mmCIF file of C-alpha atoms in Angstrom:
data_model
loop_
_atom_site.group_PDB
_atom_site.id
_atom_site.type_symbol
_atom_site.label_atom_id
_atom_site.label_comp_id
_atom_site.label_asym_id
_atom_site.label_seq_id
_atom_site.Cartn_x
_atom_site.Cartn_y
_atom_site.Cartn_z
ATOM 1 C CA LEU A 196 118.624 115.216 78.013
ATOM 2 C CA THR A 197 116.608 112.435 76.454
ATOM 3 C CA ALA A 198 116.910 108.888 77.743
ATOM 4 C CA SER A 199 116.082 105.931 75.574
ATOM 5 C CA LEU A 200 115.312 103.041 77.850
ATOM 6 C CA ASP A 201 115.735 99.893 75.799
ATOM 7 C CA VAL A 202 114.375 97.235 78.086
ATOM 8 C CA TYR A 203 116.516 94.572 76.499
ATOM 9 C CA ASP A 204 119.991 95.714 77.382
ATOM 10 C CA SER A 205 120.805 99.388 77.491
ATOM 11 C CA LEU A 206 120.209 102.941 78.540
ATOM 12 C CA HIS A 207 121.112 105.520 75.903
ATOM 13 C CA ASN A 208 121.450 109.254 76.482
ATOM 14 C CA TYR A 209 120.970 111.789 73.717
ATOM 15 C CA ARG A 210 121.464 115.524 73.527
ATOM 16 C CA ARG A 211 119.808 115.623 70.091
ATOM 17 C CA PRO A 212 116.836 113.518 68.987
ATOM 18 C CA ASN A 213 117.417 111.071 66.101
ATOM 19 C CA ALA A 214 121.191 111.193 66.548
ATOM 20 C CA ARG A 215 123.677 108.595 67.716
ATOM 21 C CA PRO A 216 123.690 108.227 71.502
ATOM 22 C CA ASP A 217 126.129 110.429 73.388
ATOM 23 C CA TYR A 218 126.451 107.695 76.013
ATOM 24 C CA SER A 219 125.210 104.129 76.406
ATOM 25 C CA ALA A 220 125.237 102.020 79.555
ATOM 26 C CA GLN A 221 124.410 98.398 80.144
ATOM 27 C CA ALA A 222 121.034 98.040 81.761
ATOM 28 C CA TRP A 223 119.513 94.926 83.286
ATOM 29 C CA LEU A 224 115.837 94.283 82.724
ATOM 30 C CA CYS A 225 113.564 93.372 85.617
ATOM 31 C CA HIS A 226 111.838 90.008 85.212
ATOM 32 C CA TRP A 227 108.453 91.651 85.862
ATOM 33 C CA SER A 228 108.857 94.403 83.241
ATOM 34 C CA PRO A 229 106.682 94.287 80.138
ATOM 35 C CA ARG A 230 108.471 92.689 77.181
ATOM 36 C CA GLY A 231 108.983 94.500 73.901
ATOM 37 C CA HIS A 232 108.517 97.914 75.492
ATOM 38 C CA LYS A 233 110.749 100.893 74.840
ATOM 39 C CA ALA A 234 110.497 104.241 76.598
ATOM 40 C CA VAL A 235 112.052 107.352 75.044
ATOM 41 C CA ALA A 236 111.678 110.438 77.178
ATOM 42 C CA GLU A 237 113.517 112.988 79.270
ATOM 43 C CA LEU A 238 115.440 111.452 82.171
ATOM 44 C CA VAL A 239 114.372 113.032 85.472
ATOM 45 C CA ALA A 240 115.569 112.191 88.979
ATOM 46 C CA ALA A 241 113.049 111.281 91.661
ATOM 47 C CA ASP A 242 112.768 113.459 94.747
ATOM 48 C CA PRO A 243 113.510 111.916 97.167
ATOM 49 C CA LEU A 244 116.144 110.022 95.198
ATOM 50 C CA ASP A 245 115.608 106.811 97.185
ATOM 51 C CA ALA A 246 111.998 106.880 95.872
ATOM 52 C CA CYS A 247 110.569 105.136 98.926
ATOM 53 C CA SER A 248 107.800 107.645 99.575
ATOM 54 C CA THR A 249 105.474 109.827 97.543
ATOM 55 C CA HIS A 250 107.523 111.928 95.136
ATOM 56 C CA LYS A 251 107.833 115.624 95.960
ATOM 57 C CA ASN A 252 108.248 116.183 92.223
ATOM 58 C CA ALA A 253 105.398 113.909 91.053
ATOM 59 C CA ALA A 254 104.084 116.301 88.369
ATOM 60 C CA PRO A 255 107.420 116.580 86.493
ATOM 61 C CA LEU A 256 107.747 112.765 86.467
ATOM 62 C CA ARG A 257 104.665 112.335 84.271
ATOM 63 C CA GLY A 258 105.632 111.172 80.793
ATOM 64 C CA ARG A 259 109.330 110.841 81.644
ATOM 65 C CA VAL A 260 111.859 108.144 82.547
ATOM 66 C CA VAL A 261 112.660 108.340 86.271
ATOM 67 C CA LEU A 262 116.097 107.811 87.822
ATOM 68 C CA VAL A 263 116.032 106.418 91.373
ATOM 69 C CA LYS A 264 118.705 105.115 93.730
ATOM 70 C CA ARG A 265 118.705 101.577 95.078
ATOM 71 C CA GLY A 266 118.274 101.019 98.811
ATOM 72 C CA GLN A 267 116.016 101.847 101.746
ATOM 73 C CA CYS A 268 112.914 100.010 100.423
ATOM 74 C CA PRO A 269 111.901 97.213 98.011
ATOM 75 C CA LEU A 270 112.614 97.838 94.324
ATOM 76 C CA ALA A 271 108.969 97.078 93.482
ATOM 77 C CA THR A 272 107.918 99.990 95.735
ATOM 78 C CA LYS A 273 110.152 102.364 93.757
ATOM 79 C CA ALA A 274 108.653 101.178 90.462
ATOM 80 C CA LEU A 275 105.054 101.430 91.679
ATOM 81 C CA LEU A 276 105.513 104.935 93.077
ATOM 82 C CA ALA A 277 107.087 106.141 89.820
ATOM 83 C CA GLN A 278 104.316 104.525 87.793
ATOM 84 C CA ARG A 279 101.639 106.166 89.967
ATOM 85 C CA ALA A 280 103.305 109.515 89.248
ATOM 86 C CA GLY A 281 102.907 108.818 85.513
ATOM 87 C CA ALA A 282 106.466 107.762 84.639
ATOM 88 C CA LEU A 283 107.071 105.874 81.388
ATOM 89 C CA GLY A 284 109.954 103.842 82.838
ATOM 90 C CA VAL A 285 112.321 103.534 85.794
ATOM 91 C CA VAL A 286 116.110 103.380 85.906
ATOM 92 C CA ILE A 287 117.296 102.064 89.265
ATOM 93 C CA ALA A 288 120.906 103.041 89.903
ATOM 94 C CA ASP A 289 122.708 100.600 92.132
ATOM 95 C CA ASN A 290 123.990 101.992 95.417
ATOM 96 C CA GLY A 291 127.619 101.097 94.643
ATOM 97 C CA LYS A 292 127.661 97.610 96.126
ATOM 98 C CA CYS A 293 127.487 95.839 92.743
ATOM 99 C CA THR A 294 130.522 95.487 90.512
ATOM 100 C CA ALA A 295 128.657 93.606 87.764
ATOM 101 C CA LEU A 296 125.075 92.853 86.796
ATOM 102 C CA ASP A 297 125.118 89.315 88.166
ATOM 103 C CA GLN A 298 123.869 87.084 90.974
ATOM 104 C CA TYR A 299 126.086 88.867 93.489
ATOM 105 C CA CYS A 300 124.233 92.063 92.638
ATOM 106 C CA VAL A 301 120.756 90.501 92.607
ATOM 107 C CA PRO A 302 120.614 86.893 93.865
ATOM 108 C CA GLY A 303 119.248 84.259 91.512
ATOM 109 C CA ALA A 304 119.978 85.891 88.167
ATOM 110 C CA ASP A 305 122.855 86.805 85.890
ATOM 111 C CA ARG A 306 122.574 89.260 83.003
ATOM 112 C CA SER A 307 125.332 87.494 81.043
ATOM 113 C CA ARG A 308 123.138 84.368 80.905
ATOM 114 C CA GLY A 309 120.159 86.361 79.626
ATOM 115 C CA GLU A 310 118.298 86.166 82.931
ATOM 116 C CA ALA A 311 116.275 89.095 84.198
ATOM 117 C CA TRP A 312 116.707 90.259 87.792
ATOM 118 C CA ALA A 313 113.958 89.717 90.396
ATOM 119 C CA ARG A 314 112.890 86.458 88.736
ATOM 120 C CA LEU A 315 112.914 84.794 92.166
ATOM 121 C CA ASP A 316 110.709 87.514 93.686
ATOM 122 C CA LEU A 317 107.081 86.758 94.417
ATOM 123 C CA GLN A 318 104.740 88.121 91.760
ATOM 124 C CA ARG A 319 102.459 89.953 94.192
ATOM 125 C CA PRO A 320 104.714 92.985 94.894
ATOM 126 C CA TRP A 321 105.299 93.432 91.136
ATOM 127 C CA ALA A 322 101.735 92.675 89.968
ATOM 128 C CA GLY A 323 100.804 96.315 89.448
ATOM 129 C CA VAL A 324 103.979 97.331 87.594
ATOM 130 C CA HIS A 325 103.291 97.920 83.892
ATOM 131 C CA ILE A 326 106.284 100.066 82.913
ATOM 132 C CA PRO A 327 109.841 98.949 82.105
ATOM 133 C CA VAL A 328 112.239 98.825 85.047
ATOM 134 C CA VAL A 329 115.984 98.424 84.597
ATOM 135 C CA LEU A 330 118.981 98.340 86.913
ATOM 136 C CA VAL A 331 122.280 100.074 86.083
ATOM 137 C CA LEU A 332 125.562 100.112 87.964
ATOM 138 C CA ALA A 333 126.374 103.122 90.144
ATOM 139 C CA ASP A 334 129.328 104.016 87.880
ATOM 140 C CA SER A 335 126.996 104.279 84.886
ATOM 141 C CA ALA A 336 124.601 106.535 86.782
ATOM 142 C CA ALA A 337 127.492 108.698 88.001
ATOM 143 C CA HIS A 338 128.787 109.021 84.413
ATOM 144 C CA VAL A 339 125.380 110.098 83.120
ATOM 145 C CA LEU A 340 124.992 112.682 85.876
ATOM 146 C CA GLU A 341 128.547 113.982 85.457
ATOM 147 C CA HIS A 342 128.320 114.517 81.694
ATOM 148 C CA PHE A 343 124.634 115.230 81.160
ATOM 149 C CA PRO A 344 122.598 117.509 83.407
ATOM 150 C CA VAL A 345 119.772 115.512 84.944
ATOM 151 C CA GLY A 346 117.309 117.501 86.981
ATOM 152 C CA ASP A 347 114.401 116.721 89.215
ATOM 153 C CA GLY A 348 111.967 118.621 86.989
ATOM 154 C CA MET A 349 111.894 121.470 89.504
ATOM 155 C CA ASN A 350 115.086 123.369 88.540
ATOM 156 C CA ALA A 351 117.531 121.356 90.659
ATOM 157 C CA THR A 352 120.356 119.347 89.073
ATOM 158 C CA VAL A 353 121.343 116.038 90.655
ATOM 159 C CA PRO A 354 125.094 115.854 91.453
ATOM 160 C CA HIS A 355 126.977 112.806 90.181
ATOM 161 C CA SER A 356 128.659 112.429 93.579
ATOM 162 C CA LEU A 357 125.437 110.876 94.897
ATOM 163 C CA PHE A 358 126.332 107.752 92.917
ATOM 164 C CA VAL A 359 130.043 107.541 93.689
ATOM 165 C CA ALA A 360 130.814 105.042 96.428
ATOM 166 C CA GLU A 361 132.182 106.666 99.596
ATOM 167 C CA GLU A 362 135.323 104.518 99.493
ATOM 168 C CA GLU A 363 135.959 105.530 95.894
ATOM 169 C CA GLU A 364 135.342 109.186 96.698
ATOM 170 C CA ALA A 365 137.849 109.075 99.557
ATOM 171 C CA GLY A 366 140.375 107.208 97.413
ATOM 172 C CA LYS A 367 140.236 104.094 99.592
ATOM 173 C CA GLY A 368 139.956 100.550 98.361
ATOM 174 C CA GLY A 369 137.861 97.908 99.990
ATOM 175 C CA GLU A 370 134.418 96.497 99.665
ATOM 176 C CA LEU A 371 131.711 98.597 98.040
#
């Protein structure tokens, strides 16, 4: 599976190069990402998926776009660790608490107004990040993983259920 990470507004998944995308999801660019950058590479999941420590699968991340899950540590940490492993870009999948890419998802910014997330963050944590970083909703990540096999580069496939909110999985309503 090839992921085209368009840092302006979308994540596209392709089964065949130079074809129309098989799936496209809205993506929200990080304020600290380089502008005018596009990464086209295989989408590989980080191990551990929370990406808060050195990647067990660092070698397979080199030259690829890395999928990580939001939570447990600062988003800048996830981006820096992926970059150190040689990733071309990072897709941060929300942990299911966001229903839209807006200020309730990341305070101080709203994608619909053309604002990038993390614009209120201090520059220092992001200073070393030189690859594009985008945020996608958990539903989008679950869809990608359900319909396109995404591995960790070490022969394991990531199950889509990791991105389905527990309440949704159990059929309950309520806050995500």
